[in-house]
Coordinates of C-alpha atoms and ligand atoms in Angstrom, one line a residue:
M1037 CA 46.2 -63.8 14.0
N1038 CA 43.6 -62.1 11.2
L1039 CA 44.4 -64.1 8.5
R1040 CA 42.7 -61.6 6.4
H1041 CA 45.9 -59.4 6.5
I1042 CA 48.5 -61.6 6.2
L1043 CA 47.3 -63.3 3.0
W1044 CA 45.0 -60.2 1.1
P1045 CA 46.2 -57.0 2.2
D1046 CA 45.5 -55.1 -0.4
V1047 CA 41.5 -56.3 -1.0
D1048 CA 39.4 -53.9 -0.8
T1049 CA 36.0 -54.2 1.2
G1050 CA 34.0 -53.9 -1.8
L1051 CA 35.7 -56.7 -4.1
W1052 CA 35.8 -58.6 -0.7
N1053 CA 32.3 -58.8 -0.3
D1054 CA 31.9 -59.6 -4.1
W1055 CA 31.4 -63.4 -4.2
R1056 CA 32.5 -63.4 -7.6
W1057 CA 35.8 -62.3 -6.1
Q1058 CA 35.7 -64.5 -3.5
Y1059 CA 34.7 -67.6 -5.7
K1060 CA 37.5 -66.5 -8.2
N1061 CA 40.7 -66.1 -5.6
R1062 CA 39.5 -69.2 -3.3
L1063 CA 43.0 -70.8 -2.6
K1064 CA 42.8 -74.7 -3.6
G1065 CA 44.7 -77.8 -5.0
A1066 CA 48.7 -77.5 -5.2
E1067 CA 49.3 -74.0 -5.8
G1068 CA 47.1 -72.8 -3.5
L1069 CA 48.6 -74.9 0.0
F1070 CA 51.3 -73.4 -1.3
K1071 CA 51.0 -69.6 -1.2
L1072 CA 49.0 -70.8 1.8
S1073 CA 52.5 -72.4 3.7
T1074 CA 54.4 -69.9 2.3
L1075 CA 52.2 -66.9 3.7
L1076 CA 52.4 -68.8 7.2
Q1077 CA 55.9 -69.5 6.5
K1078 CA 54.2 -73.8 7.8
D1079 CA 55.6 -76.4 6.0
L1080 CA 52.4 -77.5 4.8
S1081 CA 53.9 -79.9 1.8
H1082 CA 53.3 -83.2 3.1
L1083 CA 49.4 -82.5 2.8
S1084 CA 49.7 -82.1 -1.4
H1085 CA 49.6 -85.9 -1.1
V1086 CA 46.0 -86.0 0.6
I1087 CA 45.1 -83.7 -1.7
K1088 CA 45.5 -85.6 -4.8
T1089 CA 42.9 -88.0 -3.1
Y1090 CA 40.5 -85.6 -1.9
R1091 CA 40.4 -82.4 -4.0
W1092 CA 41.1 -78.9 -1.8
A1093 CA 39.3 -75.3 -1.9
S1094 CA 38.4 -72.8 0.4
T1095 CA 37.5 -69.2 0.0
P1096 CA 39.1 -66.2 1.4
Y1097 CA 36.5 -65.1 3.6
Y1098 CA 35.9 -68.4 5.2
I1099 CA 39.3 -68.9 5.5
S1100 CA 40.4 -65.7 7.1
L1101 CA 38.1 -66.5 10.3
I1102 CA 40.7 -69.3 11.2
Q1103 CA 42.2 -67.6 14.4
D1104 CA 45.1 -70.5 15.8
K1105 CA 48.1 -70.8 14.0
N1106 CA 48.2 -74.5 14.3
L1107 CA 45.6 -74.7 11.6
L1108 CA 44.2 -78.0 12.4
Q1109 CA 43.3 -76.8 16.2
D1110 CA 41.3 -74.7 15.5
P1111 CA 37.8 -75.0 14.7
I1112 CA 37.6 -73.5 11.3
G1113 CA 40.7 -75.0 10.1
R1114 CA 40.3 -78.3 11.3
Q1115 CA 36.6 -78.4 8.8
I1116 CA 39.2 -77.0 5.7
I1117 CA 42.6 -78.0 6.0
P1118 CA 43.5 -81.3 4.5
S1119 CA 44.9 -84.0 7.3
P1120 CA 46.7 -87.1 6.8
H1121 CA 44.5 -89.4 8.7
E1122 CA 42.5 -88.6 5.6
I1123 CA 44.3 -90.8 3.6
Q1124 CA 45.7 -93.6 6.0
K1125 CA 45.1 -97.1 5.6
Q1126 CA 42.6 -97.7 7.8
S1127 CA 41.8 -100.8 9.9
Y1128 CA 37.8 -100.4 9.9
P1129 CA 36.6 -103.0 7.2
Q1130 CA 33.3 -101.1 6.8
L1131 CA 34.4 -98.1 5.3
S1132 CA 33.2 -97.1 2.0
L1133 CA 33.0 -94.6 -0.3
D1134 CA 29.5 -94.4 0.3
P1135 CA 28.0 -96.1 2.9
L1136 CA 24.9 -94.8 2.4
K1137 CA 24.3 -96.8 -0.4
E1138 CA 23.7 -93.5 -1.8
R1139 CA 24.4 -95.2 -5.2
L1140 CA 22.0 -98.4 -4.9
Y1141 CA 19.0 -96.1 -4.0
S1142 CA 19.3 -93.7 -7.4
P1143 CA 16.9 -94.3 -10.0
V1144 CA 18.1 -92.3 -12.4
P1145 CA 21.6 -90.4 -12.7
G1146 CA 21.3 -87.2 -9.9
L1147 CA 18.6 -88.5 -7.8
I1148 CA 18.3 -90.2 -4.6
H1149 CA 15.1 -91.6 -3.5
R1150 CA 15.5 -93.6 -0.5
Y1151 CA 12.0 -92.4 1.7
K1152 CA 8.8 -93.0 0.2
D1153 CA 7.4 -89.3 -0.6
R1154 CA 11.1 -87.3 -1.0
V1155 CA 14.4 -87.4 -2.6
V1156 CA 17.2 -85.9 -3.0
L1157 CA 18.8 -84.1 -6.5
L1158 CA 22.5 -84.0 -6.8
A1159 CA 22.0 -80.8 -8.9
S1160 CA 25.7 -79.4 -8.6
G1161 CA 28.9 -80.7 -8.1
I1162 CA 31.0 -78.0 -6.5
C1163 CA 31.4 -76.5 -3.5
A1164 CA 32.9 -73.1 -2.5
S1165 CA 35.0 -74.9 0.4
Y1166 CA 35.2 -78.5 0.8
C1167 CA 34.7 -80.1 4.8
R1168 CA 37.0 -82.5 4.9
H1169 CA 34.7 -84.4 6.6
C1170 CA 31.9 -84.4 3.9
N1171 CA 29.7 -87.5 3.0
R1172 CA 30.2 -87.4 -0.2
K1173 CA 33.8 -87.2 -0.8
R1174 CA 33.6 -90.1 -3.3
T1175 CA 32.3 -87.6 -5.8
W1176 CA 35.1 -85.5 -5.3
K1177 CA 37.1 -87.7 -7.7
K1178 CA 36.8 -86.7 -10.6
P1179 CA 37.5 -82.7 -11.5
E1180 CA 35.2 -79.7 -9.8
H1181 CA 32.6 -80.1 -12.2
L1182 CA 29.1 -78.1 -12.6
S1183 CA 26.0 -79.2 -12.6
L1184 CA 23.7 -81.9 -14.1
T1185 CA 23.6 -81.1 -17.8
K1186 CA 19.3 -80.8 -19.3
H1187 CA 18.6 -83.8 -20.7
A1188 CA 19.9 -85.4 -16.9
L1189 CA 17.2 -82.7 -15.4
N1190 CA 14.4 -84.3 -18.4
K1191 CA 15.0 -87.7 -16.2
V1192 CA 14.6 -86.5 -13.2
K1193 CA 11.3 -84.9 -14.8
A1194 CA 10.6 -87.7 -16.2
Y1195 CA 10.7 -89.6 -12.8
L1196 CA 9.2 -87.7 -10.9
D1197 CA 6.1 -87.4 -13.3
A1198 CA 5.9 -90.8 -12.8
N1199 CA 5.8 -90.9 -9.2
P1200 CA 3.4 -88.7 -7.9
E1201 CA 4.0 -90.1 -4.0
I1202 CA 7.6 -87.8 -4.4
R1203 CA 6.0 -84.5 -2.6
E1204 CA 9.2 -83.1 -1.0
V1205 CA 12.5 -82.3 -3.5
I1206 CA 15.6 -81.7 -1.5
I1207 CA 18.3 -80.1 -3.8
S1208 CA 21.8 -80.6 -2.3
G1209 CA 25.2 -81.6 -4.3
G1210 CA 27.8 -79.9 -4.4
D1211 CA 26.5 -76.7 -2.7
P1212 CA 23.5 -75.7 -5.3
L1213 CA 23.7 -72.5 -4.9
L1214 CA 26.9 -72.5 -6.6
L1215 CA 25.4 -73.5 -9.9
P1216 CA 25.4 -70.1 -12.6
F1217 CA 22.3 -68.5 -12.3
K1218 CA 20.3 -70.0 -15.0
S1219 CA 21.1 -73.4 -13.9
I1220 CA 19.5 -72.7 -10.8
K1221 CA 16.9 -71.2 -12.3
R1222 CA 16.3 -74.0 -14.9
V1223 CA 16.2 -76.5 -12.2
L1224 CA 13.8 -74.6 -9.8
S1225 CA 11.4 -74.2 -12.6
V1226 CA 11.8 -77.7 -14.3
M1227 CA 10.6 -78.6 -9.7
R1228 CA 8.3 -76.0 -10.3
S1229 CA 6.1 -77.8 -13.3
I1230 CA 5.6 -80.8 -11.5
P1231 CA 2.2 -80.3 -10.2
T1232 CA 3.3 -83.4 -7.2
I1233 CA 6.2 -81.2 -5.9
E1234 CA 4.8 -79.6 -3.0
V1235 CA 8.0 -78.2 -1.4
I1236 CA 11.4 -77.8 -2.7
R1237 CA 14.3 -78.0 0.1
I1238 CA 17.5 -76.4 -0.7
G1239 CA 20.8 -77.9 1.0
T1240 CA 23.4 -75.5 0.7
R1241 CA 26.5 -74.2 3.1
V1242 CA 27.0 -70.9 1.4
P1243 CA 25.6 -68.7 3.6
V1244 CA 28.3 -70.2 6.3
V1245 CA 31.8 -70.4 3.7
L1246 CA 30.5 -67.3 0.5
P1247 CA 28.0 -65.6 2.6
M1248 CA 27.9 -62.6 0.0
R1249 CA 26.7 -65.5 -2.6
I1250 CA 23.1 -64.6 -1.7
T1251 CA 22.2 -62.0 -3.1
D1252 CA 19.1 -59.5 -4.0
R1253 CA 19.1 -60.8 -7.4
L1254 CA 18.8 -64.7 -6.0
C1255 CA 16.9 -63.6 -3.1
R1256 CA 14.1 -62.9 -5.7
L1257 CA 14.6 -65.9 -7.4
L1258 CA 14.0 -68.2 -4.7
H1259 CA 11.1 -65.9 -3.4
K1260 CA 9.1 -66.8 -6.7
N1261 CA 9.6 -70.5 -6.3
R1262 CA 8.0 -70.4 -2.7
P1263 CA 7.6 -73.3 -1.0
I1264 CA 11.5 -73.2 -0.5
W1265 CA 12.9 -74.5 2.9
I1266 CA 16.7 -74.1 3.4
N1267 CA 18.9 -76.0 5.2
T1268 CA 22.0 -74.6 6.0
H1269 CA 24.7 -75.9 7.7
F1270 CA 27.1 -74.6 10.5
N1271 CA 29.3 -76.7 12.4
H1272 CA 30.1 -73.8 15.3
P1273 CA 29.6 -70.5 17.2
R1274 CA 32.4 -68.7 15.3
E1275 CA 30.9 -69.3 12.1
V1276 CA 27.6 -67.4 13.2
T1277 CA 29.3 -63.9 11.6
K1278 CA 27.9 -60.8 10.7
E1279 CA 28.8 -61.5 7.0
A1280 CA 27.2 -65.1 8.0
S1281 CA 23.9 -63.6 9.7
G1282 CA 23.3 -60.6 6.9
A1283 CA 23.2 -63.9 4.8
I1284 CA 20.4 -65.4 6.9
E1285 CA 18.8 -62.1 7.5
K1286 CA 18.3 -61.9 3.8
I1287 CA 17.3 -65.3 2.6
Q1288 CA 14.7 -64.9 5.7
L1289 CA 13.0 -62.0 4.3
A1290 CA 12.2 -63.4 1.2
G1291 CA 9.8 -65.6 2.7
I1292 CA 12.3 -68.4 3.2
P1293 CA 12.9 -70.0 6.7
V1294 CA 16.0 -71.5 7.4
S1295 CA 17.4 -74.4 9.8
N1296 CA 20.7 -76.0 10.2
Q1297 CA 22.1 -79.2 10.1
T1298 CA 25.6 -79.9 12.5
V1299 CA 28.0 -82.6 11.9
L1300 CA 29.2 -84.1 15.0
L1301 CA 33.2 -83.4 15.0
K1302 CA 35.7 -84.4 17.2
G1303 CA 37.7 -81.7 18.0
I1304 CA 35.9 -79.3 17.0
N1305 CA 32.1 -79.6 18.4
D1306 CA 32.1 -82.8 19.9
N1307 CA 31.5 -80.9 23.8
H1308 CA 28.9 -79.4 26.0
D1309 CA 29.3 -75.7 25.8
V1310 CA 30.3 -75.3 22.0
L1311 CA 27.1 -76.6 20.6
K1312 CA 24.8 -74.8 23.0
S1313 CA 26.6 -71.8 22.0
L1314 CA 26.2 -72.8 18.6
F1315 CA 22.6 -73.5 19.0
C1316 CA 21.7 -70.5 20.8
K1317 CA 23.4 -68.3 18.4
L1318 CA 21.3 -69.6 15.2
Q1319 CA 18.4 -69.6 17.6
S1320 CA 19.1 -65.6 18.0
I1321 CA 19.4 -65.3 14.0
M1322 CA 16.3 -67.2 13.9
V1323 CA 17.7 -70.3 12.1
R1324 CA 15.4 -73.8 13.7
P1325 CA 18.7 -76.6 14.3
Y1326 CA 17.0 -79.2 12.8
Y1327 CA 19.6 -82.0 12.7
L1328 CA 23.0 -82.7 15.0
F1329 CA 23.9 -85.4 12.4
Q1330 CA 26.6 -88.5 13.9
C1331 CA 29.6 -88.5 12.0
D1332 CA 29.1 -91.1 8.7
Q1333 CA 31.3 -93.5 8.2
V1334 CA 32.6 -92.7 5.3
C1335 CA 36.6 -93.1 4.2
G1336 CA 39.1 -90.6 5.2
T1337 CA 36.8 -89.1 7.9
L1338 CA 37.7 -91.9 10.4
H1339 CA 39.2 -88.9 12.2
F1340 CA 36.3 -86.6 13.1
W1341 CA 34.3 -89.5 14.8
V1342 CA 33.0 -89.2 18.2
P1343 CA 32.0 -92.4 20.1
L1344 CA 27.9 -92.7 20.1
S1345 CA 28.1 -92.3 23.7
K1346 CA 29.3 -89.3 24.2
G1347 CA 27.3 -87.3 21.7
I1348 CA 24.6 -89.0 23.6
E1349 CA 25.7 -87.5 26.9
I1350 CA 26.1 -83.9 25.3
M1351 CA 22.0 -83.8 23.9
E1352 CA 21.4 -85.9 27.1
S1353 CA 22.9 -82.7 29.5
M1354 CA 21.5 -80.3 27.0
W1355 CA 18.0 -81.4 27.5
G1356 CA 16.4 -79.2 30.2
D1357 CA 19.8 -76.8 30.3
T1358 CA 18.7 -75.2 26.8
G1359 CA 15.4 -74.3 25.2
G1360 CA 13.6 -76.9 23.5
M1361 CA 13.8 -74.6 20.4
C1362 CA 17.8 -75.0 20.2
I1363 CA 17.8 -78.6 20.3
P1364 CA 18.0 -80.6 17.4
N1365 CA 17.4 -84.2 16.4
F1366 CA 20.5 -86.2 17.1
V1367 CA 20.6 -88.7 14.5
A1368 CA 23.2 -91.0 12.5
D1369 CA 22.3 -91.8 9.0
L1370 CA 22.7 -95.7 9.3
P1371 CA 25.4 -97.5 6.7
E1372 CA 24.0 -99.8 3.4
G1373 CA 21.6 -97.3 3.4
Y1374 CA 19.2 -98.1 6.3
G1375 CA 18.2 -94.4 6.8
K1376 CA 18.4 -91.9 9.3
A1377 CA 17.8 -93.0 12.8
R1378 CA 16.9 -91.2 15.8
L1379 CA 19.2 -92.1 18.5
L1380 CA 18.0 -90.2 21.8
P1381 CA 16.3 -92.7 24.1
S1382 CA 12.8 -92.4 25.0
Q1383 CA 12.5 -91.0 28.6
I1384 CA 10.1 -93.7 29.5
L1385 CA 11.7 -96.6 31.7
D1386 CA 8.6 -98.9 31.7
M1387 CA 4.9 -97.9 31.3
E1388 CA 1.4 -99.6 31.2
D1389 CA -1.7 -98.5 29.5
G1390 CA -3.6 -97.0 31.1
K1391 CA -2.6 -97.6 34.8
E1392 CA 1.0 -95.6 34.9
A1393 CA 4.4 -95.2 33.4
I1394 CA 7.6 -94.8 34.6
F1395 CA 9.7 -91.9 33.6
F1396 CA 13.8 -90.2 34.0
T1397 CA 13.5 -87.1 34.1
Y1398 CA 15.7 -83.7 32.4
D1399 CA 17.0 -84.1 36.1
K1400 CA 18.0 -87.5 35.9
K1401 CA 14.9 -87.9 38.4
I1402 CA 12.9 -91.3 38.5
V1403 CA 9.5 -90.9 38.8
K1404 CA 6.2 -92.6 38.6
I1405 CA 3.1 -91.0 36.9
H1406 CA 0.0 -92.2 36.6
L1407 CA -1.5 -91.8 32.9
Ligands
PLP2450 C1 18.1 -87.7 4.5 C2 17.3 -88.0 3.8 C3 16.2 -86.9 3.2 C4 15.7 -86.5 4.3 O1 15.7 -87.0 5.5 P1 14.6 -86.1 6.7 O2 14.3 -86.9 7.6 O3 13.4 -85.3 5.7 O4 15.1 -84.4 6.7 C5 15.8 -87.5 2.3 N1 16.3 -88.5 1.1 C6 17.9 -89.4 1.8 C7 18.7 -90.3 0.5 C8 18.0 -88.5 2.6 O5 19.2 -89.3 3.0
SF4_2451 S1 29.6 -78.2 2.0 FE1 28.2 -80.4 1.5 S2 28.6 -81.2 0.8 FE2 30.3 -79.4 0.0 S3 32.1 -80.2 0.9 FE3 30.7 -79.1 2.9 S4 29.7 -80.9 3.3 FE4 30.5 -81.6 1.4

């Protein structure tokens, strides 16, 4: 099945590779669902109810990566096609729209300050493609909105000026690389005007869902504002396409290292072979797998949860079987705002300083070592 030829048969390569065309022609809302259902001859009307609660949009490029007609069986389709499970009344009383208590840790609008030396800046309220597993679904309640106002950005600056222990700003959202060029430039230059901010980190899924957005002009702007690190979000090896790798290479050629955060998702990547293939492919395009996240306990994402023990088993089996450069930290962001916790247990079973320690080896032997 080639969805590009079914859904956009007459679009030439020039337009297809133009990010503005891709953005303008996103399938979105009830209208987009209707178009998808007509062209695929599938009844998707039951989903219009879901998208009244959680908005829906995705780019032609990303939709065209779907290969399975059964959209929710496909690892790409499952990430973007709404599911009735999202709005089912769930029997987990702890489910919240904001389990990480990001609003509680927000000293000024748009800023999350949980750890002493780094903050998250929610600079954008839009994404090219809305991931059904997103942990900020709470911000989708309003219509799509662009960015922090100048006034809000000034308040953020005042807070950062007053708190010099903060050395890193993680610009996130939404997707900050979807803001108008001028707004990206403004956010970067305000951050750069604060002498205590040493490093800027940008969280973006653009290289995965709208790789055409990585233009030469954008790369020049990023280059000028280094040190910048980019963290992107690949979840499946099929996302590592020629287009995505090309976008990554452009960022790297601008002198910016790229790392990746993956979310462990049921029916998408919750097995050893898929994750190994994803992490090795990322390493081969010089993207460092940084975190594998246990899916947060956020309302509307229950159907993606993988038991903790399964994730640990997969990651343990990867150790020794895969190069260390390909293996991310497996972490959970604990509910109630307790922060991130590393999940893989230590391989030390017992130890006495100056005498000996008992280790559990990568291939499951138990050895006693004198240290
Ligand atoms: C995840 C997170 C960070 C970044 O943590 P790292 O371990 O440095 O990647 C910073 N602030 C908040 C609020 C976070 O949730
Ligand atoms: S790109 Fe990031 S912020 Fe946007 S929907 Fe996906 S996970 Fe959420």
